[in-house]
Amino acid sequence: MYVEFKNMPEDSRVWVYQAARKFSEQEKDLINSRLSAFCDGWNTHGNRMPTSFEVLDDQILVLAVDESGLGASGCSIDSSVRTLRELESEIENNITDQGKVTFKSNSGEINVASALGIKSKVTSGEIDSQTLVINPQVQSKKDLESVWILAGNSWLNRYFPN
């Protein structure tokens, strides 16, 4: 069953999806409509779960499930990914590909790069240890407080001189 994101417990499990580009207002309306309906019926083994979603920075999509009653099953997680893939196809914006790194430029603009080519962004100086990047370790709603972390405190640290 759909619950407003602000009313989800802090220990709710979250999945953070990074879109390749910002969502337009029309796309956000479509996302809100589609995901509200999806969350309202999202279930695990026939039992509805308290679920929600939120769009952060017009480009980051967060799904949340309160697993205090029932945990999300593999099938229920698959159904959420299927819904997101349908959305990404409709709006032509890559949402589900996990092989990317999202970071903020010095001007605050959100950029997305392939994880395979991220070292070149560090080498060129586009990303330094003080650049904000999406924290891939976020697992709960409470963790969203640190959804943006310094690149020097992330797995990218290995690319910076010590």
JSON list of C-alpha atoms in Angstrom, two decimals:
[
{"chain": "A", "resi": 1, "resn": "MET", "atom": "CA", "xyz": [0.00, 0.00, 0.00]},
{"chain": "A", "resi": 2, "resn": "TYR", "atom": "CA", "xyz": [1.23, 3.48, -0.87]},
{"chain": "A", "resi": 3, "resn": "VAL", "atom": "CA", "xyz": [2.36, 5.64, 2.06]},
{"chain": "A", "resi": 4, "resn": "GLU", "atom": "CA", "xyz": [3.68, 9.19, 1.77]},
{"chain": "A", "resi": 5, "resn": "PHE", "atom": "CA", "xyz": [7.47, 9.06, 1.80]},
{"chain": "A", "resi": 6, "resn": "LYS", "atom": "CA", "xyz": [7.75, 11.35, 4.83]},
{"chain": "A", "resi": 7, "resn": "ASN", "atom": "CA", "xyz": [5.61, 8.84, 6.78]},
{"chain": "A", "resi": 8, "resn": "MET", "atom": "CA", "xyz": [7.81, 5.84, 6.01]},
{"chain": "A", "resi": 9, "resn": "PRO", "atom": "CA", "xyz": [9.84, 4.58, 9.01]},
{"chain": "A", "resi": 10, "resn": "GLU", "atom": "CA", "xyz": [13.50, 5.59, 9.10]},
{"chain": "A", "resi": 11, "resn": "ASP", "atom": "CA", "xyz": [14.56, 1.93, 8.90]},
{"chain": "A", "resi": 12, "resn": "SER", "atom": "CA", "xyz": [12.60, 1.34, 5.67]},
{"chain": "A", "resi": 13, "resn": "ARG", "atom": "CA", "xyz": [14.68, -0.41, 3.01]},
{"chain": "A", "resi": 14, "resn": "VAL", "atom": "CA", "xyz": [15.47, 1.82, 0.04]},
{"chain": "A", "resi": 15, "resn": "TRP", "atom": "CA", "xyz": [16.76, 1.39, -3.48]},
{"chain": "A", "resi": 16, "resn": "VAL", "atom": "CA", "xyz": [18.39, 4.42, -5.09]},
{"chain": "A", "resi": 17, "resn": "TYR", "atom": "CA", "xyz": [18.18, 4.75, -8.86]},
{"chain": "A", "resi": 18, "resn": "GLN", "atom": "CA", "xyz": [20.21, 7.34, -10.73]},
{"chain": "A", "resi": 19, "resn": "ALA", "atom": "CA", "xyz": [18.64, 8.66, -13.93]},
{"chain": "A", "resi": 20, "resn": "ALA", "atom": "CA", "xyz": [20.90, 9.58, -16.83]},
{"chain": "A", "resi": 21, "resn": "ARG", "atom": "CA", "xyz": [19.38, 13.07, -16.97]},
{"chain": "A", "resi": 22, "resn": "LYS", "atom": "CA", "xyz": [16.97, 15.27, -15.03]},
{"chain": "A", "resi": 23, "resn": "PHE", "atom": "CA", "xyz": [13.27, 14.48, -15.26]},
{"chain": "A", "resi": 24, "resn": "SER", "atom": "CA", "xyz": [11.04, 17.05, -16.94]},
{"chain": "A", "resi": 25, "resn": "GLU", "atom": "CA", "xyz": [7.91, 18.22, -15.12]},
{"chain": "A", "resi": 26, "resn": "GLN", "atom": "CA", "xyz": [5.78, 16.01, -17.41]},
{"chain": "A", "resi": 27, "resn": "GLU", "atom": "CA", "xyz": [8.02, 13.03, -16.66]},
{"chain": "A", "resi": 28, "resn": "LYS", "atom": "CA", "xyz": [7.79, 13.68, -12.92]},
{"chain": "A", "resi": 29, "resn": "ASP", "atom": "CA", "xyz": [3.99, 13.76, -13.23]},
{"chain": "A", "resi": 30, "resn": "LEU", "atom": "CA", "xyz": [4.09, 10.42, -15.08]},
{"chain": "A", "resi": 31, "resn": "ILE", "atom": "CA", "xyz": [6.50, 8.95, -12.50]},
{"chain": "A", "resi": 32, "resn": "ASN", "atom": "CA", "xyz": [4.26, 10.11, -9.63]},
{"chain": "A", "resi": 33, "resn": "SER", "atom": "CA", "xyz": [1.18, 8.64, -11.26]},
{"chain": "A", "resi": 34, "resn": "ARG", "atom": "CA", "xyz": [2.77, 5.34, -12.26]},
{"chain": "A", "resi": 35, "resn": "LEU", "atom": "CA", "xyz": [4.70, 4.73, -9.05]},
{"chain": "A", "resi": 36, "resn": "SER", "atom": "CA", "xyz": [1.81, 5.76, -6.78]},
{"chain": "A", "resi": 37, "resn": "ALA", "atom": "CA", "xyz": [-0.32, 3.10, -8.49]},
{"chain": "A", "resi": 38, "resn": "PHE", "atom": "CA", "xyz": [2.52, 0.56, -8.40]},
{"chain": "A", "resi": 39, "resn": "CYS", "atom": "CA", "xyz": [3.27, 1.18, -4.70]},
{"chain": "A", "resi": 40, "resn": "ASP", "atom": "CA", "xyz": [-0.42, 0.92, -3.85]},
{"chain": "A", "resi": 41, "resn": "GLY", "atom": "CA", "xyz": [-0.45, -2.66, -5.15]},
{"chain": "A", "resi": 42, "resn": "TRP", "atom": "CA", "xyz": [3.13, -3.71, -4.43]},
{"chain": "A", "resi": 43, "resn": "ASN", "atom": "CA", "xyz": [3.12, -6.97, -2.50]},
{"chain": "A", "resi": 44, "resn": "THR", "atom": "CA", "xyz": [5.22, -9.89, -1.45]},
{"chain": "A", "resi": 45, "resn": "HIS", "atom": "CA", "xyz": [3.63, -13.32, -1.73]},
{"chain": "A", "resi": 46, "resn": "GLY", "atom": "CA", "xyz": [0.20, -11.69, -2.00]},
{"chain": "A", "resi": 47, "resn": "ASN", "atom": "CA", "xyz": [0.62, -9.49, 1.08]},
{"chain": "A", "resi": 48, "resn": "ARG", "atom": "CA", "xyz": [0.69, -5.75, 0.47]},
{"chain": "A", "resi": 49, "resn": "MET", "atom": "CA", "xyz": [3.62, -3.86, 1.97]},
{"chain": "A", "resi": 50, "resn": "PRO", "atom": "CA", "xyz": [3.83, -0.21, 3.07]},
{"chain": "A", "resi": 51, "resn": "THR", "atom": "CA", "xyz": [5.80, 1.33, 0.21]},
{"chain": "A", "resi": 52, "resn": "SER", "atom": "CA", "xyz": [6.67, 4.72, -1.21]},
{"chain": "A", "resi": 53, "resn": "PHE", "atom": "CA", "xyz": [8.97, 6.61, -3.51]},
{"chain": "A", "resi": 54, "resn": "GLU", "atom": "CA", "xyz": [10.62, 10.00, -3.79]},
{"chain": "A", "resi": 55, "resn": "VAL", "atom": "CA", "xyz": [12.39, 11.93, -6.53]},
{"chain": "A", "resi": 56, "resn": "LEU", "atom": "CA", "xyz": [15.48, 13.75, -5.26]},
{"chain": "A", "resi": 57, "resn": "ASP", "atom": "CA", "xyz": [17.23, 16.56, -7.14]},
{"chain": "A", "resi": 58, "resn": "ASP", "atom": "CA", "xyz": [14.87, 15.97, -10.11]},
{"chain": "A", "resi": 59, "resn": "GLN", "atom": "CA", "xyz": [17.10, 13.04, -11.13]},
{"chain": "A", "resi": 60, "resn": "ILE", "atom": "CA", "xyz": [17.42, 10.50, -8.32]},
{"chain": "A", "resi": 61, "resn": "LEU", "atom": "CA", "xyz": [14.56, 8.05, -7.78]},
{"chain": "A", "resi": 62, "resn": "VAL", "atom": "CA", "xyz": [14.20, 6.33, -4.40]},
{"chain": "A", "resi": 63, "resn": "LEU", "atom": "CA", "xyz": [11.88, 3.37, -3.74]},
{"chain": "A", "resi": 64, "resn": "ALA", "atom": "CA", "xyz": [11.15, 2.50, -0.12]},
{"chain": "A", "resi": 65, "resn": "VAL", "atom": "CA", "xyz": [9.58, -0.51, 1.60]},
{"chain": "A", "resi": 66, "resn": "ASP", "atom": "CA", "xyz": [8.74, -0.89, 5.28]},
{"chain": "A", "resi": 67, "resn": "GLU", "atom": "CA", "xyz": [9.94, -4.44, 5.90]},
{"chain": "A", "resi": 68, "resn": "SER", "atom": "CA", "xyz": [8.98, -4.53, 9.58]},
{"chain": "A", "resi": 69, "resn": "GLY", "atom": "CA", "xyz": [6.04, -6.83, 8.77]},
{"chain": "A", "resi": 70, "resn": "LEU", "atom": "CA", "xyz": [7.22, -8.69, 5.69]},
{"chain": "A", "resi": 71, "resn": "GLY", "atom": "CA", "xyz": [10.45, -8.39, 3.77]},
{"chain": "A", "resi": 72, "resn": "ALA", "atom": "CA", "xyz": [10.44, -7.68, 0.06]},
{"chain": "A", "resi": 73, "resn": "SER", "atom": "CA", "xyz": [10.81, -10.96, -1.84]},
{"chain": "A", "resi": 74, "resn": "GLY", "atom": "CA", "xyz": [12.84, -11.48, -4.98]},
{"chain": "A", "resi": 75, "resn": "CYS", "atom": "CA", "xyz": [9.65, -11.54, -7.03]},
{"chain": "A", "resi": 76, "resn": "SER", "atom": "CA", "xyz": [8.42, -8.27, -5.53]},
{"chain": "A", "resi": 77, "resn": "ILE", "atom": "CA", "xyz": [11.77, -6.59, -6.19]},
{"chain": "A", "resi": 78, "resn": "ASP", "atom": "CA", "xyz": [11.69, -7.92, -9.77]},
{"chain": "A", "resi": 79, "resn": "SER", "atom": "CA", "xyz": [8.24, -6.37, -10.24]},
{"chain": "A", "resi": 80, "resn": "SER", "atom": "CA", "xyz": [9.56, -2.97, -9.14]},
{"chain": "A", "resi": 81, "resn": "VAL", "atom": "CA", "xyz": [12.46, -3.18, -11.58]},
{"chain": "A", "resi": 82, "resn": "ARG", "atom": "CA", "xyz": [10.05, -4.21, -14.36]},
{"chain": "A", "resi": 83, "resn": "THR", "atom": "CA", "xyz": [7.92, -1.13, -13.63]},
{"chain": "A", "resi": 84, "resn": "LEU", "atom": "CA", "xyz": [10.98, 1.13, -13.66]},
{"chain": "A", "resi": 85, "resn": "ARG", "atom": "CA", "xyz": [12.17, -0.37, -16.96]},
{"chain": "A", "resi": 86, "resn": "GLU", "atom": "CA", "xyz": [8.78, 0.33, -18.50]},
{"chain": "A", "resi": 87, "resn": "LEU", "atom": "CA", "xyz": [9.01, 3.91, -17.26]},
{"chain": "A", "resi": 88, "resn": "GLU", "atom": "CA", "xyz": [12.55, 4.39, -18.53]},
{"chain": "A", "resi": 89, "resn": "SER", "atom": "CA", "xyz": [11.54, 3.09, -21.94]},
{"chain": "A", "resi": 90, "resn": "GLU", "atom": "CA", "xyz": [8.57, 5.44, -22.07]},
{"chain": "A", "resi": 91, "resn": "ILE", "atom": "CA", "xyz": [10.51, 8.55, -21.03]},
{"chain": "A", "resi": 92, "resn": "GLU", "atom": "CA", "xyz": [13.76, 7.48, -22.75]},
{"chain": "A", "resi": 93, "resn": "ASN", "atom": "CA", "xyz": [15.87, 8.02, -19.65]},
{"chain": "A", "resi": 94, "resn": "ASN", "atom": "CA", "xyz": [18.16, 5.32, -18.27]},
{"chain": "A", "resi": 95, "resn": "ILE", "atom": "CA", "xyz": [17.11, 4.67, -14.67]},
{"chain": "A", "resi": 96, "resn": "THR", "atom": "CA", "xyz": [17.93, 1.05, -13.87]},
{"chain": "A", "resi": 97, "resn": "ASP", "atom": "CA", "xyz": [21.51, 0.69, -15.16]},
{"chain": "A", "resi": 98, "resn": "GLN", "atom": "CA", "xyz": [23.62, 0.41, -12.01]},
{"chain": "A", "resi": 99, "resn": "GLY", "atom": "CA", "xyz": [26.93, 0.78, -13.89]},
{"chain": "A", "resi": 100, "resn": "LYS", "atom": "CA", "xyz": [27.12, 4.54, -13.54]},
{"chain": "A", "resi": 101, "resn": "VAL", "atom": "CA", "xyz": [28.39, 7.15, -11.12]},
{"chain": "A", "resi": 102, "resn": "THR", "atom": "CA", "xyz": [26.42, 10.29, -10.37]},
{"chain": "A", "resi": 103, "resn": "PHE", "atom": "CA", "xyz": [28.31, 13.34, -9.18]},
{"chain": "A", "resi": 104, "resn": "LYS", "atom": "CA", "xyz": [27.84, 17.08, -8.73]},
{"chain": "A", "resi": 105, "resn": "SER", "atom": "CA", "xyz": [30.09, 19.53, -10.54]},
{"chain": "A", "resi": 106, "resn": "ASN", "atom": "CA", "xyz": [31.54, 22.54, -8.72]},
{"chain": "A", "resi": 107, "resn": "SER", "atom": "CA", "xyz": [28.55, 24.56, -9.98]},
{"chain": "A", "resi": 108, "resn": "GLY", "atom": "CA", "xyz": [26.16, 22.00, -8.44]},
{"chain": "A", "resi": 109, "resn": "GLU", "atom": "CA", "xyz": [25.07, 20.47, -11.74]},
{"chain": "A", "resi": 110, "resn": "ILE", "atom": "CA", "xyz": [24.39, 16.73, -11.59]},
{"chain": "A", "resi": 111, "resn": "ASN", "atom": "CA", "xyz": [26.44, 14.63, -13.99]},
{"chain": "A", "resi": 112, "resn": "VAL", "atom": "CA", "xyz": [26.31, 10.93, -14.74]},
{"chain": "A", "resi": 113, "resn": "ALA", "atom": "CA", "xyz": [29.24, 8.91, -16.07]},
{"chain": "A", "resi": 114, "resn": "SER", "atom": "CA", "xyz": [29.88, 5.26, -16.78]},
{"chain": "A", "resi": 115, "resn": "ALA", "atom": "CA", "xyz": [31.60, 3.58, -13.86]},
{"chain": "A", "resi": 116, "resn": "LEU", "atom": "CA", "xyz": [33.98, 1.97, -16.35]},
{"chain": "A", "resi": 117, "resn": "GLY", "atom": "CA", "xyz": [35.29, 5.38, -17.45]},
{"chain": "A", "resi": 118, "resn": "ILE", "atom": "CA", "xyz": [35.24, 7.14, -14.09]},
{"chain": "A", "resi": 119, "resn": "LYS", "atom": "CA", "xyz": [39.02, 7.05, -13.62]},
{"chain": "A", "resi": 120, "resn": "SER", "atom": "CA", "xyz": [39.42, 9.39, -16.60]},
{"chain": "A", "resi": 121, "resn": "LYS", "atom": "CA", "xyz": [37.08, 11.89, -14.89]},
{"chain": "A", "resi": 122, "resn": "VAL", "atom": "CA", "xyz": [39.41, 11.83, -11.87]},
{"chain": "A", "resi": 123, "resn": "THR", "atom": "CA", "xyz": [42.55, 12.08, -14.01]},
{"chain": "A", "resi": 124, "resn": "SER", "atom": "CA", "xyz": [41.14, 15.08, -15.91]},
{"chain": "A", "resi": 125, "resn": "GLY", "atom": "CA", "xyz": [40.24, 16.83, -12.65]},
{"chain": "A", "resi": 126, "resn": "GLU", "atom": "CA", "xyz": [36.51, 16.77, -13.33]},
{"chain": "A", "resi": 127, "resn": "ILE", "atom": "CA", "xyz": [36.13, 14.73, -10.13]},
{"chain": "A", "resi": 128, "resn": "ASP", "atom": "CA", "xyz": [38.37, 15.37, -7.13]},
{"chain": "A", "resi": 129, "resn": "SER", "atom": "CA", "xyz": [38.25, 14.17, -3.54]},
{"chain": "A", "resi": 130, "resn": "GLN", "atom": "CA", "xyz": [35.84, 16.99, -2.61]},
{"chain": "A", "resi": 131, "resn": "THR", "atom": "CA", "xyz": [33.33, 16.25, -5.39]},
{"chain": "A", "resi": 132, "resn": "LEU", "atom": "CA", "xyz": [29.95, 15.05, -4.15]},
{"chain": "A", "resi": 133, "resn": "VAL", "atom": "CA", "xyz": [28.97, 11.60, -5.45]},
{"chain": "A", "resi": 134, "resn": "ILE", "atom": "CA", "xyz": [25.99, 9.32, -4.85]},
{"chain": "A", "resi": 135, "resn": "ASN", "atom": "CA", "xyz": [26.67, 6.96, -1.96]},
{"chain": "A", "resi": 136, "resn": "PRO", "atom": "CA", "xyz": [26.06, 3.41, -3.23]},
{"chain": "A", "resi": 137, "resn": "GLN", "atom": "CA", "xyz": [25.94, 2.12, 0.36]},
{"chain": "A", "resi": 138, "resn": "VAL", "atom": "CA", "xyz": [22.55, 3.73, 1.11]},
{"chain": "A", "resi": 139, "resn": "GLN", "atom": "CA", "xyz": [20.19, 0.96, 2.26]},
{"chain": "A", "resi": 140, "resn": "SER", "atom": "CA", "xyz": [17.64, 2.63, 4.58]},
{"chain": "A", "resi": 141, "resn": "LYS", "atom": "CA", "xyz": [15.61, 5.82, 4.57]},
{"chain": "A", "resi": 142, "resn": "LYS", "atom": "CA", "xyz": [17.79, 7.12, 7.40]},
{"chain": "A", "resi": 143, "resn": "ASP", "atom": "CA", "xyz": [20.87, 6.53, 5.20]},
{"chain": "A", "resi": 144, "resn": "LEU", "atom": "CA", "xyz": [19.46, 9.05, 2.71]},
{"chain": "A", "resi": 145, "resn": "GLU", "atom": "CA", "xyz": [20.88, 11.75, 4.98]},
{"chain": "A", "resi": 146, "resn": "SER", "atom": "CA", "xyz": [24.20, 10.77, 3.43]},
{"chain": "A", "resi": 147, "resn": "VAL", "atom": "CA", "xyz": [23.05, 10.04, -0.13]},
{"chain": "A", "resi": 148, "resn": "TRP", "atom": "CA", "xyz": [25.67, 12.57, -1.32]},
{"chain": "A", "resi": 149, "resn": "ILE", "atom": "CA", "xyz": [29.18, 11.98, 0.02]},
{"chain": "A", "resi": 150, "resn": "LEU", "atom": "CA", "xyz": [32.64, 13.29, -0.81]},
{"chain": "A", "resi": 151, "resn": "ALA", "atom": "CA", "xyz": [34.36, 11.25, -3.52]},
{"chain": "A", "resi": 152, "resn": "GLY", "atom": "CA", "xyz": [37.35, 10.97, -1.19]},
{"chain": "A", "resi": 153, "resn": "ASN", "atom": "CA", "xyz": [35.12, 9.09, 1.27]},
{"chain": "A", "resi": 154, "resn": "SER", "atom": "CA", "xyz": [33.77, 6.73, -1.39]},
{"chain": "A", "resi": 155, "resn": "TRP", "atom": "CA", "xyz": [35.10, 3.81, -3.39]},
{"chain": "A", "resi": 156, "resn": "LEU", "atom": "CA", "xyz": [36.60, 6.44, -5.75]},
{"chain": "A", "resi": 157, "resn": "ASN", "atom": "CA", "xyz": [39.22, 7.21, -3.09]},
{"chain": "A", "resi": 158, "resn": "ARG", "atom": "CA", "xyz": [41.56, 4.64, -4.66]},
{"chain": "A", "resi": 159, "resn": "TYR", "atom": "CA", "xyz": [42.00, 6.99, -7.64]},
{"chain": "A", "resi": 160, "resn": "PHE", "atom": "CA", "xyz": [43.23, 9.94, -5.57]},
{"chain": "A", "resi": 161, "resn": "PRO", "atom": "CA", "xyz": [46.85, 10.36, -4.52]},
{"chain": "A", "resi": 162, "resn": "ASN", "atom": "CA", "xyz": [47.35, 9.71, -0.81]}
]
